[in-house]
């Protein structure tokens, strides 16, 4: 008679093979000061810029505007990048981020003194279009920040660049920008810059001018910007701008063709817990 307490033998099942976990991408941030920025670094950054910065728009008839063939990508060379963002004798920094060994983003900044305080001006910020909306721009600027920085600035046609700088360095929410500092000091801060295109920029917007009408609706609705005479296509920035304005998150106004937004603000120093070279490493 069979023992009812004894279970019938069952063939042992082979173990179910586990699927390998997907490999997490490896992000590496690196920082460099002026003397350590090599031509190879600049050439690699220029290639990323040329493939991801933007395309030329259609400028008005004028011999003085900066523009290429409408619809063509805005190109950059390593030598031009050095002249614009790392001029001789200037205190400049470069932070890059690679993902699995491939450069996907970078930021350049220049520093100078203004009324006894240190200015940090972001001269270029680029992230590969396939790696956007991952906080890479904000994290690049966080790495770029020095504990002694007290004044920050950027000129950009893209709202995302201004917001990234706010998240990385400001003591306030972006939609609540205190504009008094920019109104009173932006012109003098920029005039003291060693970066030519910053020093020569023409301030535009209601924040800096009492004029109420120019005949250009977008120009009249610009709050803080510069006439950079740089006619890059604005389709992508304007789409982002529309989204922000619908939610009352954008205080800098409209973006006329050939212009860039200007974002200048002061912020408190951070406690110096590590050296500047380590902060950029």
C-alpha angles and dihedrals in degrees: 000000000000118000104244092203092061115087117221115258114264124201108251112249119231113249115266108247113241118234112242113252113252111259112252113231114253113235118195124184119198131182133202138182126224099275092048097052105105131202089246091057091050093047091052091047090048091055091052090048093049093052099042115020101085147271132275119265128208112276127202116260106282136127092221105057125107108236144123133201108324109254094019120117118263105248131209134190128206093243093051090047090054092049093049102038108019106035118174114276096014125121101241136163135199127199122186134185124205127190113207089342098310121115108240103161146007144175133206125200137178127207132206139152127266122178091335095311131105118247121207111194120186104222098179137007122180132169124181109257092237091056101048125120090039096102090252092132092051092046092049089055092045089056090046095055119104121208090238095054112116105159123050133188145172138174112208141148091213119081090208091067092054092047092048090054090049092051093047101044115009130099092213141055112269096239088057098053112165100229099186094088093053092046093053103034113020095092094050094042091053094043089060094052122117088212107096099211091049093047093049097043116125114228115231136176142069090286091067105028135053092207111119102194135029098166090253113100095203092046090051090051095048109111102185124003148111133247097235094167085225109137103199117155111269102198095108096042091047092053090053090045093053091052091051095046092051087059095042091244099125122079101168099078132223128341116234120200113273092023138103132204116256118216116181124161144150125239136180120265119260121234110266102239097152139020121274091245090055092046088060097042 
